[in-house]
Amino acid sequence: NYGNFYRLAADAGTFLSRAVQFTEEKLGQAEKTELDAHLENLLVRAENTKAWTEKIMKQTEVLLQPNPNVRLEEFLYEKLEKKVPTRMNNHELLGQTLIDSGNDFGPGAAYGNALIKCGETQKQIGGAEREFIQSSALNFLTPFRNFLEGDFKTILKERKLLQVKRLDLDAAKTRLKKARMPDARAAAEQELRMTQSEFDRQAEITRLLLEGVSSTHAHHLRCLNDFVEAQTTYYAQCYQYMVDLQKQLGSFPSSFCNNNQSSMPGGAGVSVPTIPVSASLPSVSAGRPSAAASGGFNELRSSNGIRKARVLYDYDAASSSELSLLADEVITVSSVPGMDSDWLMGERGNQKGKVPITYLELLN
């Protein structure tokens, strides 16, 4: 009991000494040992890493789950260590609604069949979104969260301990200055050496932890690459699903679409824009024009005449001999003897250069 009493008394004395030192520093009545510039810079970098990691995590969570109520529910389930109930996402809900409506109108009818196909595609997109969210949470958000809840908490703990050791060191320096008797000075010098050694050791531990933030940055960079790869896969899947859907919808009888357009009030037709059905823009050599279009190009080459052509897609010239193109613009094209059959000579005002025929549609 006496041992515990003396230990508690010693701890109270140490705490009081630190409190006095801290107060006098704030009042400008005591000197303060400054950390070296390198350690200060490491501390600033660690704080910045923590702040930006929190912001990146927050905005990524908003991207993956825009509904704040659902995010709160998932957070509570995570804290309670319970499995989050599976629910359909917005794409899957839309898909199911489209399928149900298509079945009601009848799968044998063109409109009902189209609704079902659209619904199935929306469900595919919903599944791809679910995979993207799971992958991003596991490979991107989890490592960021582990840093905040693990490494950075350790850094905070050691930094606070460094602050305590600094207060002990400065308090020992103050007592040495105030010591007058030889015995008191000897005891103060011994205490100063001890506190200086503890401070230096703690500063080294803190420095090593702070320098480890560089490894954290390298790890987060790999996680960022994983996140970008997951996004790329997700958007590529969605695009391919929509391209396939567009092909399926394009197989419906054109009279069905024409009848729908002619039934609009006032008889006005509706122009529906389309996108290329290839997964990427056509290459210069890949993908030949249709038979009718090929005939037009062959006729142009045989007659050495001049025609107007509409540009189908943007094209960036690969050399000074080529002409860059913008989608939907109209240019003048002509054939030049000896030129590769995949190319024509294009003119736009005073600009002139080779253009690929796969990017053109001849006009009558």
mmCIF file of C-alpha atoms in Angstrom:
data_model
loop_
_atom_site.group_PDB
_atom_site.id
_atom_site.type_symbol
_atom_site.label_atom_id
_atom_site.label_comp_id
_atom_site.label_asym_id
_atom_site.label_seq_id
_atom_site.Cartn_x
_atom_site.Cartn_y
_atom_site.Cartn_z
ATOM 1 C CA ASN A 1 0.000 0.000 0.000
ATOM 2 C CA TYR A 2 2.801 2.429 0.853
ATOM 3 C CA GLY A 3 4.472 1.530 -2.442
ATOM 4 C CA ASN A 4 1.316 2.380 -4.361
ATOM 5 C CA PHE A 5 0.922 5.603 -2.405
ATOM 6 C CA TYR A 6 4.455 6.787 -3.183
ATOM 7 C CA ARG A 7 4.053 5.792 -6.829
ATOM 8 C CA LEU A 8 0.820 7.768 -7.122
ATOM 9 C CA ALA A 9 2.459 10.738 -5.388
ATOM 10 C CA ALA A 10 5.378 10.591 -7.830
ATOM 11 C CA ASP A 11 2.998 10.434 -10.812
ATOM 12 C CA ALA A 12 1.051 13.403 -9.457
ATOM 13 C CA GLY A 13 4.279 15.362 -9.037
ATOM 14 C CA THR A 14 5.348 14.564 -12.598
ATOM 15 C CA PHE A 15 1.937 15.567 -13.961
ATOM 16 C CA LEU A 16 2.073 18.834 -11.996
ATOM 17 C CA SER A 17 5.559 19.546 -13.308
ATOM 18 C CA ARG A 18 4.397 19.066 -16.899
ATOM 19 C CA ALA A 19 1.332 21.231 -16.342
ATOM 20 C CA VAL A 20 3.435 24.054 -14.893
ATOM 21 C CA GLN A 21 5.917 23.816 -17.789
ATOM 22 C CA PHE A 22 3.115 23.831 -20.371
ATOM 23 C CA THR A 23 1.394 26.832 -18.748
ATOM 24 C CA GLU A 24 4.604 28.842 -18.506
ATOM 25 C CA GLU A 25 5.372 28.127 -22.165
ATOM 26 C CA LYS A 26 1.970 29.434 -23.156
ATOM 27 C CA LEU A 27 2.531 32.555 -21.079
ATOM 28 C CA GLY A 28 5.987 33.035 -22.556
ATOM 29 C CA GLN A 29 7.673 32.534 -19.185
ATOM 30 C CA ALA A 30 9.611 29.367 -20.072
ATOM 31 C CA GLU A 31 11.741 28.197 -22.965
ATOM 32 C CA LYS A 32 10.526 25.441 -25.265
ATOM 33 C CA THR A 33 12.700 22.859 -27.015
ATOM 34 C CA GLU A 34 11.899 22.986 -30.716
ATOM 35 C CA LEU A 35 11.815 19.881 -32.867
ATOM 36 C CA ASP A 36 14.267 19.751 -35.752
ATOM 37 C CA ALA A 37 13.009 20.964 -39.162
ATOM 38 C CA HIS A 38 12.997 17.486 -40.708
ATOM 39 C CA LEU A 39 10.779 16.081 -37.972
ATOM 40 C CA GLU A 40 8.452 19.077 -38.210
ATOM 41 C CA ASN A 41 8.113 18.557 -41.978
ATOM 42 C CA LEU A 42 7.342 14.880 -41.440
ATOM 43 C CA LEU A 43 4.632 15.800 -38.926
ATOM 44 C CA VAL A 44 3.064 18.261 -41.382
ATOM 45 C CA ARG A 45 3.120 15.653 -44.158
ATOM 46 C CA ALA A 46 1.471 13.077 -41.901
ATOM 47 C CA GLU A 47 -1.283 15.531 -40.960
ATOM 48 C CA ASN A 48 -1.873 16.379 -44.639
ATOM 49 C CA THR A 49 -1.989 12.684 -45.512
ATOM 50 C CA LYS A 50 -4.554 12.078 -42.819
ATOM 51 C CA ALA A 51 -6.716 15.060 -43.859
ATOM 52 C CA TRP A 52 -6.706 14.224 -47.573
ATOM 53 C CA THR A 53 -7.233 10.526 -46.955
ATOM 54 C CA GLU A 54 -10.398 11.364 -45.010
ATOM 55 C CA LYS A 55 -11.644 13.659 -47.795
ATOM 56 C CA ILE A 56 -10.892 11.125 -50.549
ATOM 57 C CA MET A 57 -12.655 8.396 -48.570
ATOM 58 C CA LYS A 58 -15.713 10.571 -47.977
ATOM 59 C CA GLN A 59 -16.126 11.572 -51.623
ATOM 60 C CA THR A 60 -15.505 8.008 -52.835
ATOM 61 C CA GLU A 61 -18.205 6.739 -50.489
ATOM 62 C CA VAL A 62 -20.574 9.384 -51.881
ATOM 63 C CA LEU A 63 -19.713 8.242 -55.417
ATOM 64 C CA LEU A 64 -20.295 4.579 -54.618
ATOM 65 C CA GLN A 65 -23.469 5.210 -52.599
ATOM 66 C CA PRO A 66 -25.076 8.640 -53.237
ATOM 67 C CA ASN A 67 -27.939 7.988 -50.772
ATOM 68 C CA PRO A 68 -26.827 9.328 -47.337
ATOM 69 C CA ASN A 69 -29.470 7.278 -45.508
ATOM 70 C CA VAL A 70 -28.175 4.057 -47.031
ATOM 71 C CA ARG A 71 -24.589 5.065 -46.176
ATOM 72 C CA LEU A 72 -25.623 5.630 -42.552
ATOM 73 C CA GLU A 73 -27.396 2.279 -42.432
ATOM 74 C CA GLU A 74 -24.332 0.489 -43.860
ATOM 75 C CA PHE A 75 -22.135 2.275 -41.313
ATOM 76 C CA LEU A 76 -24.311 1.096 -38.426
ATOM 77 C CA TYR A 77 -24.339 -2.484 -39.702
ATOM 78 C CA GLU A 78 -20.542 -2.351 -39.973
ATOM 79 C CA LYS A 79 -20.171 -1.098 -36.387
ATOM 80 C CA LEU A 80 -22.557 -3.775 -35.156
ATOM 81 C CA GLU A 81 -20.566 -6.337 -37.174
ATOM 82 C CA LYS A 82 -23.712 -7.501 -38.951
ATOM 83 C CA LYS A 83 -24.182 -8.309 -42.620
ATOM 84 C CA VAL A 84 -25.787 -5.549 -44.664
ATOM 85 C CA PRO A 85 -29.097 -6.799 -46.129
ATOM 86 C CA THR A 86 -28.948 -7.298 -49.893
ATOM 87 C CA ARG A 87 -31.050 -4.798 -51.786
ATOM 88 C CA MET A 88 -31.566 -4.061 -55.472
ATOM 89 C CA ASN A 89 -29.765 -0.982 -56.756
ATOM 90 C CA ASN A 90 -31.413 1.642 -58.962
ATOM 91 C CA HIS A 91 -30.413 -0.022 -62.235
ATOM 92 C CA GLU A 92 -31.787 -3.354 -61.083
ATOM 93 C CA LEU A 93 -35.024 -1.711 -59.890
ATOM 94 C CA LEU A 94 -35.452 0.016 -63.239
ATOM 95 C CA GLY A 95 -34.644 -3.229 -65.026
ATOM 96 C CA GLN A 96 -37.257 -5.171 -63.085
ATOM 97 C CA THR A 97 -39.867 -2.468 -63.774
ATOM 98 C CA LEU A 98 -39.108 -2.568 -67.498
ATOM 99 C CA ILE A 99 -39.327 -6.366 -67.567
ATOM 100 C CA ASP A 100 -42.624 -6.390 -65.656
ATOM 101 C CA SER A 101 -44.119 -3.786 -67.996
ATOM 102 C CA GLY A 102 -42.863 -5.674 -71.058
ATOM 103 C CA ASN A 103 -44.457 -8.895 -69.823
ATOM 104 C CA ASP A 104 -47.708 -7.023 -69.248
ATOM 105 C CA PHE A 105 -47.735 -5.594 -72.796
ATOM 106 C CA GLY A 106 -46.750 -9.011 -74.119
ATOM 107 C CA PRO A 107 -43.326 -10.368 -75.093
ATOM 108 C CA GLY A 108 -44.709 -11.080 -78.570
ATOM 109 C CA ALA A 109 -45.369 -7.378 -79.213
ATOM 110 C CA ALA A 110 -42.471 -5.265 -80.459
ATOM 111 C CA TYR A 111 -42.856 -2.716 -77.636
ATOM 112 C CA GLY A 112 -43.164 -5.380 -74.942
ATOM 113 C CA ASN A 113 -40.152 -7.264 -76.288
ATOM 114 C CA ALA A 114 -38.109 -4.062 -76.403
ATOM 115 C CA LEU A 115 -39.022 -3.243 -72.796
ATOM 116 C CA ILE A 116 -37.890 -6.691 -71.680
ATOM 117 C CA LYS A 117 -34.582 -6.403 -73.530
ATOM 118 C CA CYS A 118 -33.960 -2.956 -71.996
ATOM 119 C CA GLY A 119 -34.824 -4.311 -68.564
ATOM 120 C CA GLU A 120 -32.414 -7.203 -68.902
ATOM 121 C CA THR A 121 -29.655 -4.797 -69.902
ATOM 122 C CA GLN A 122 -30.384 -2.514 -66.949
ATOM 123 C CA LYS A 123 -30.074 -5.532 -64.667
ATOM 124 C CA GLN A 124 -26.737 -6.393 -66.250
ATOM 125 C CA ILE A 125 -25.546 -2.844 -65.591
ATOM 126 C CA GLY A 126 -26.804 -3.137 -62.016
ATOM 127 C CA GLY A 127 -24.758 -6.300 -61.557
ATOM 128 C CA ALA A 128 -21.661 -4.619 -62.974
ATOM 129 C CA GLU A 129 -22.221 -1.681 -60.620
ATOM 130 C CA ARG A 130 -22.473 -4.038 -57.658
ATOM 131 C CA GLU A 131 -19.164 -5.687 -58.599
ATOM 132 C CA PHE A 132 -17.534 -2.267 -59.046
ATOM 133 C CA ILE A 133 -18.691 -1.097 -55.615
ATOM 134 C CA GLN A 134 -17.497 -4.281 -53.912
ATOM 135 C CA SER A 135 -14.123 -4.135 -55.651
ATOM 136 C CA SER A 136 -13.635 -0.441 -54.815
ATOM 137 C CA ALA A 137 -14.610 -0.929 -51.176
ATOM 138 C CA LEU A 138 -12.207 -3.837 -50.771
ATOM 139 C CA ASN A 139 -9.209 -2.610 -52.771
ATOM 140 C CA PHE A 140 -9.485 1.161 -52.309
ATOM 141 C CA LEU A 141 -11.520 2.242 -49.294
ATOM 142 C CA THR A 142 -10.373 -0.515 -46.914
ATOM 143 C CA PRO A 143 -6.619 0.293 -47.180
ATOM 144 C CA PHE A 144 -7.355 3.995 -46.698
ATOM 145 C CA ARG A 145 -9.487 3.226 -43.641
ATOM 146 C CA ASN A 146 -6.810 0.900 -42.256
ATOM 147 C CA PHE A 147 -4.287 3.740 -42.410
ATOM 148 C CA LEU A 148 -6.556 6.100 -40.472
ATOM 149 C CA GLU A 149 -7.549 3.534 -37.854
ATOM 150 C CA GLY A 150 -4.164 1.840 -37.571
ATOM 151 C CA ASP A 151 -0.950 3.531 -38.661
ATOM 152 C CA PHE A 152 -2.081 7.090 -38.077
ATOM 153 C CA LYS A 153 -3.433 6.323 -34.598
ATOM 154 C CA THR A 154 -0.040 4.852 -33.740
ATOM 155 C CA ILE A 155 1.627 8.021 -35.037
ATOM 156 C CA LEU A 156 -0.689 10.145 -32.885
ATOM 157 C CA LYS A 157 0.088 8.062 -29.822
ATOM 158 C CA GLU A 158 3.859 8.348 -30.294
ATOM 159 C CA ARG A 159 3.630 12.044 -31.105
ATOM 160 C CA LYS A 160 1.744 12.697 -27.866
ATOM 161 C CA LEU A 161 4.372 10.713 -25.990
ATOM 162 C CA LEU A 162 7.058 12.840 -27.671
ATOM 163 C CA GLN A 163 5.274 15.957 -26.445
ATOM 164 C CA VAL A 164 5.282 14.534 -22.899
ATOM 165 C CA LYS A 165 9.004 13.758 -23.117
ATOM 166 C CA ARG A 166 9.661 17.278 -24.359
ATOM 167 C CA LEU A 167 7.782 18.779 -21.429
ATOM 168 C CA ASP A 168 9.798 16.599 -19.046
ATOM 169 C CA LEU A 169 13.023 17.721 -20.724
ATOM 170 C CA ASP A 170 12.168 21.419 -20.560
ATOM 171 C CA ALA A 171 10.974 21.097 -16.971
ATOM 172 C CA ALA A 172 14.346 19.491 -16.090
ATOM 173 C CA LYS A 173 16.150 22.370 -17.820
ATOM 174 C CA THR A 174 14.111 24.867 -15.794
ATOM 175 C CA ARG A 175 14.918 23.072 -12.504
ATOM 176 C CA LEU A 176 18.621 23.063 -13.371
ATOM 177 C CA LYS A 177 18.544 26.807 -13.923
ATOM 178 C CA LYS A 178 16.859 27.358 -10.580
ATOM 179 C CA ALA A 179 19.141 24.981 -8.636
ATOM 180 C CA ARG A 180 21.637 26.792 -6.372
ATOM 181 C CA MET A 181 23.029 24.180 -3.982
ATOM 182 C CA PRO A 182 25.649 21.743 -5.363
ATOM 183 C CA ASP A 183 23.588 18.679 -4.411
ATOM 184 C CA ALA A 184 20.504 20.150 -6.072
ATOM 185 C CA ARG A 185 22.465 20.990 -9.221
ATOM 186 C CA ALA A 186 23.956 17.500 -9.382
ATOM 187 C CA ALA A 187 20.514 15.940 -9.067
ATOM 188 C CA ALA A 188 19.112 18.346 -11.699
ATOM 189 C CA GLU A 189 21.954 17.550 -14.115
ATOM 190 C CA GLN A 190 21.356 13.836 -13.662
ATOM 191 C CA GLU A 191 17.641 14.329 -14.310
ATOM 192 C CA LEU A 192 18.410 16.448 -17.403
ATOM 193 C CA ARG A 193 20.645 13.748 -18.878
ATOM 194 C CA MET A 194 17.958 11.142 -18.310
ATOM 195 C CA THR A 195 15.125 13.238 -19.787
ATOM 196 C CA GLN A 196 17.295 14.252 -22.740
ATOM 197 C CA SER A 197 18.020 10.589 -23.480
ATOM 198 C CA GLU A 198 14.326 9.662 -23.271
ATOM 199 C CA PHE A 199 13.375 12.599 -25.482
ATOM 200 C CA ASP A 200 15.975 11.665 -28.137
ATOM 201 C CA ARG A 201 14.827 8.037 -28.124
ATOM 202 C CA GLN A 202 11.170 9.019 -28.494
ATOM 203 C CA ALA A 203 12.027 11.521 -31.244
ATOM 204 C CA GLU A 204 13.756 8.715 -33.174
ATOM 205 C CA ILE A 205 10.769 6.377 -32.767
ATOM 206 C CA THR A 206 8.411 9.103 -33.957
ATOM 207 C CA ARG A 207 10.659 9.952 -36.904
ATOM 208 C CA LEU A 208 10.752 6.331 -38.080
ATOM 209 C CA LEU A 209 6.964 6.094 -37.925
ATOM 210 C CA LEU A 210 6.540 9.367 -39.809
ATOM 211 C CA GLU A 211 8.978 8.311 -42.514
ATOM 212 C CA GLY A 212 6.796 5.240 -42.983
ATOM 213 C CA VAL A 213 4.152 7.555 -44.463
ATOM 214 C CA SER A 214 6.163 7.332 -47.717
ATOM 215 C CA SER A 215 5.361 3.618 -47.819
ATOM 216 C CA THR A 216 1.725 4.503 -47.163
ATOM 217 C CA HIS A 217 1.739 6.819 -50.180
ATOM 218 C CA ALA A 218 3.209 4.033 -52.335
ATOM 219 C CA HIS A 219 0.552 1.598 -51.106
ATOM 220 C CA HIS A 220 -2.246 4.108 -51.709
ATOM 221 C CA LEU A 221 -0.904 4.667 -55.221
ATOM 222 C CA ARG A 222 -1.312 0.958 -55.944
ATOM 223 C CA CYS A 223 -4.814 1.125 -54.488
ATOM 224 C CA LEU A 224 -5.581 4.089 -56.733
ATOM 225 C CA ASN A 225 -4.471 2.065 -59.752
ATOM 226 C CA ASP A 226 -6.793 -0.736 -58.650
ATOM 227 C CA PHE A 227 -9.661 1.749 -58.323
ATOM 228 C CA VAL A 228 -9.056 3.176 -61.815
ATOM 229 C CA GLU A 229 -8.862 -0.350 -63.249
ATOM 230 C CA ALA A 230 -12.167 -1.233 -61.568
ATOM 231 C CA GLN A 231 -13.761 1.910 -63.011
ATOM 232 C CA THR A 232 -12.402 1.129 -66.457
ATOM 233 C CA THR A 233 -13.814 -2.400 -66.314
ATOM 234 C CA TYR A 234 -17.177 -1.145 -65.051
ATOM 235 C CA TYR A 235 -17.620 1.545 -67.710
ATOM 236 C CA ALA A 236 -16.415 -0.803 -70.463
ATOM 237 C CA GLN A 237 -18.963 -3.410 -69.367
ATOM 238 C CA CYS A 238 -21.752 -0.821 -69.296
ATOM 239 C CA TYR A 239 -20.805 0.468 -72.731
ATOM 240 C CA GLN A 240 -20.727 -3.027 -74.204
ATOM 241 C CA TYR A 241 -24.102 -3.856 -72.670
ATOM 242 C CA MET A 242 -25.611 -0.745 -74.233
ATOM 243 C CA VAL A 243 -23.995 -1.416 -77.615
ATOM 244 C CA ASP A 244 -25.436 -4.946 -77.594
ATOM 245 C CA LEU A 245 -28.840 -3.549 -76.613
ATOM 246 C CA GLN A 246 -28.716 -1.019 -79.422
ATOM 247 C CA LYS A 247 -27.999 -3.797 -81.893
ATOM 248 C CA GLN A 248 -30.968 -5.778 -80.563
ATOM 249 C CA LEU A 249 -33.305 -2.790 -80.778
ATOM 250 C CA GLY A 250 -32.047 -2.101 -84.292
ATOM 251 C CA SER A 251 -33.295 -5.543 -85.356
ATOM 252 C CA PHE A 252 -36.943 -4.539 -84.825
ATOM 253 C CA PRO A 253 -38.926 -3.805 -88.021
ATOM 254 C CA SER A 254 -38.318 -0.239 -89.150
ATOM 255 C CA SER A 255 -42.035 0.132 -89.930
ATOM 256 C CA PHE A 256 -42.754 -0.114 -86.211
ATOM 257 C CA CYS A 257 -40.496 2.862 -85.476
ATOM 258 C CA ASN A 258 -41.818 4.780 -88.509
ATOM 259 C CA ASN A 259 -45.416 4.216 -87.460
ATOM 260 C CA ASN A 260 -44.636 5.503 -83.989
ATOM 261 C CA GLN A 261 -42.957 8.611 -85.389
ATOM 262 C CA SER A 262 -45.793 9.386 -87.788
ATOM 263 C CA SER A 263 -48.290 9.144 -84.942
ATOM 264 C CA MET A 264 -46.727 12.047 -83.086
ATOM 265 C CA PRO A 265 -48.909 15.190 -82.790
ATOM 266 C CA GLY A 266 -48.666 17.324 -85.910
ATOM 267 C CA GLY A 267 -47.029 14.464 -87.804
ATOM 268 C CA ALA A 268 -43.581 15.660 -86.791
ATOM 269 C CA GLY A 269 -40.881 13.038 -86.982
ATOM 270 C CA VAL A 270 -38.566 12.434 -84.037
ATOM 271 C CA SER A 271 -34.867 12.106 -84.738
ATOM 272 C CA VAL A 272 -33.206 9.652 -82.374
ATOM 273 C CA PRO A 273 -29.415 9.961 -82.245
ATOM 274 C CA THR A 274 -27.396 6.761 -82.372
ATOM 275 C CA ILE A 275 -23.850 5.891 -81.391
ATOM 276 C CA PRO A 276 -21.386 3.684 -83.247
ATOM 277 C CA VAL A 277 -22.025 0.020 -82.518
ATOM 278 C CA SER A 278 -18.350 -0.852 -82.352
ATOM 279 C CA ALA A 279 -16.633 -0.927 -78.947
ATOM 280 C CA SER A 280 -14.299 1.792 -80.178
ATOM 281 C CA LEU A 281 -13.991 4.223 -83.053
ATOM 282 C CA PRO A 282 -13.123 2.508 -86.331
ATOM 283 C CA SER A 283 -9.490 2.277 -87.243
ATOM 284 C CA VAL A 284 -8.293 3.574 -90.543
ATOM 285 C CA SER A 285 -7.899 0.108 -92.032
ATOM 286 C CA ALA A 286 -10.467 -1.883 -90.030
ATOM 287 C CA GLY A 287 -14.092 -2.199 -91.053
ATOM 288 C CA ARG A 288 -14.943 -1.751 -94.730
ATOM 289 C CA PRO A 289 -17.895 0.380 -95.866
ATOM 290 C CA SER A 290 -21.124 -1.289 -96.885
ATOM 291 C CA ALA A 291 -21.615 -2.532 -100.431
ATOM 292 C CA ALA A 292 -23.585 0.547 -101.440
ATOM 293 C CA ALA A 293 -21.026 2.876 -99.896
ATOM 294 C CA SER A 294 -18.164 0.927 -101.503
ATOM 295 C CA GLY A 295 -19.830 1.352 -104.856
ATOM 296 C CA GLY A 296 -19.934 5.091 -104.357
ATOM 297 C CA PHE A 297 -16.259 5.240 -103.439
ATOM 298 C CA ASN A 298 -15.324 3.012 -106.396
ATOM 299 C CA GLU A 299 -17.288 5.231 -108.737
ATOM 300 C CA LEU A 300 -15.557 8.296 -107.352
ATOM 301 C CA ARG A 301 -12.112 6.736 -107.841
ATOM 302 C CA SER A 302 -12.874 5.574 -111.396
ATOM 303 C CA SER A 303 -14.237 8.942 -112.487
ATOM 304 C CA ASN A 304 -11.565 11.029 -110.710
ATOM 305 C CA GLY A 305 -14.433 13.325 -109.797
ATOM 306 C CA ILE A 306 -15.235 15.424 -106.719
ATOM 307 C CA ARG A 307 -17.964 14.665 -104.150
ATOM 308 C CA LYS A 308 -19.260 16.024 -100.864
ATOM 309 C CA ALA A 309 -18.969 13.748 -97.841
ATOM 310 C CA ARG A 310 -20.234 13.885 -94.286
ATOM 311 C CA VAL A 311 -17.779 13.012 -91.499
ATOM 312 C CA LEU A 312 -19.062 10.200 -89.251
ATOM 313 C CA TYR A 313 -16.541 10.434 -86.378
ATOM 314 C CA ASP A 314 -13.809 12.742 -85.120
ATOM 315 C CA TYR A 315 -10.391 11.936 -86.541
ATOM 316 C CA ASP A 316 -6.997 13.302 -85.446
ATOM 317 C CA ALA A 317 -4.442 13.515 -88.232
ATOM 318 C CA ALA A 318 -1.447 11.261 -87.610
ATOM 319 C CA SER A 319 0.869 13.258 -89.893
ATOM 320 C CA SER A 320 1.090 16.555 -91.767
ATOM 321 C CA SER A 321 -0.164 14.844 -94.952
ATOM 322 C CA GLU A 322 -3.504 14.010 -93.300
ATOM 323 C CA LEU A 323 -6.517 16.198 -92.499
ATOM 324 C CA SER A 324 -8.139 16.194 -89.049
ATOM 325 C CA LEU A 325 -11.921 15.724 -89.079
ATOM 326 C CA LEU A 326 -14.847 16.683 -86.856
ATOM 327 C CA ALA A 327 -17.973 14.571 -86.671
ATOM 328 C CA ASP A 328 -20.945 15.810 -88.781
ATOM 329 C CA GLU A 329 -18.959 18.348 -90.789
ATOM 330 C CA VAL A 330 -19.190 18.244 -94.587
ATOM 331 C CA ILE A 331 -15.993 18.256 -96.650
ATOM 332 C CA THR A 332 -15.048 17.869 -100.298
ATOM 333 C CA VAL A 333 -13.308 14.620 -101.268
ATOM 334 C CA SER A 334 -11.601 13.482 -104.438
ATOM 335 C CA SER A 335 -9.501 10.571 -105.631
ATOM 336 C CA VAL A 336 -5.805 10.913 -106.384
ATOM 337 C CA PRO A 337 -4.117 8.381 -108.723
ATOM 338 C CA GLY A 338 -1.865 5.992 -106.863
ATOM 339 C CA MET A 339 -3.436 6.672 -103.447
ATOM 340 C CA ASP A 340 -4.266 3.753 -101.186
ATOM 341 C CA SER A 341 -7.869 2.569 -101.659
ATOM 342 C CA ASP A 342 -8.615 3.223 -97.973
ATOM 343 C CA TRP A 343 -7.947 6.941 -98.390
ATOM 344 C CA LEU A 344 -9.256 9.968 -100.301
ATOM 345 C CA MET A 345 -8.021 13.525 -100.587
ATOM 346 C CA GLY A 346 -10.127 15.810 -98.404
ATOM 347 C CA GLU A 347 -10.527 19.583 -98.595
ATOM 348 C CA ARG A 348 -11.975 22.018 -96.108
ATOM 349 C CA GLY A 349 -11.547 25.620 -97.236
ATOM 350 C CA ASN A 350 -7.828 26.151 -97.708
ATOM 351 C CA GLN A 351 -6.957 22.982 -95.760
ATOM 352 C CA LYS A 352 -6.179 19.813 -97.657
ATOM 353 C CA GLY A 353 -4.993 16.328 -96.704
ATOM 354 C CA LYS A 354 -5.633 12.585 -96.793
ATOM 355 C CA VAL A 355 -8.735 11.277 -95.001
ATOM 356 C CA PRO A 356 -9.804 7.649 -94.252
ATOM 357 C CA ILE A 357 -12.924 6.509 -96.104
ATOM 358 C CA THR A 358 -14.170 4.575 -93.041
ATOM 359 C CA TYR A 359 -14.855 7.950 -91.403
ATOM 360 C CA LEU A 360 -16.892 9.277 -94.347
ATOM 361 C CA GLU A 361 -20.360 9.006 -95.834
ATOM 362 C CA LEU A 362 -20.704 10.198 -99.436
ATOM 363 C CA LEU A 363 -23.569 12.602 -100.067
ATOM 364 C CA ASN A 364 -25.735 12.632 -103.169
#
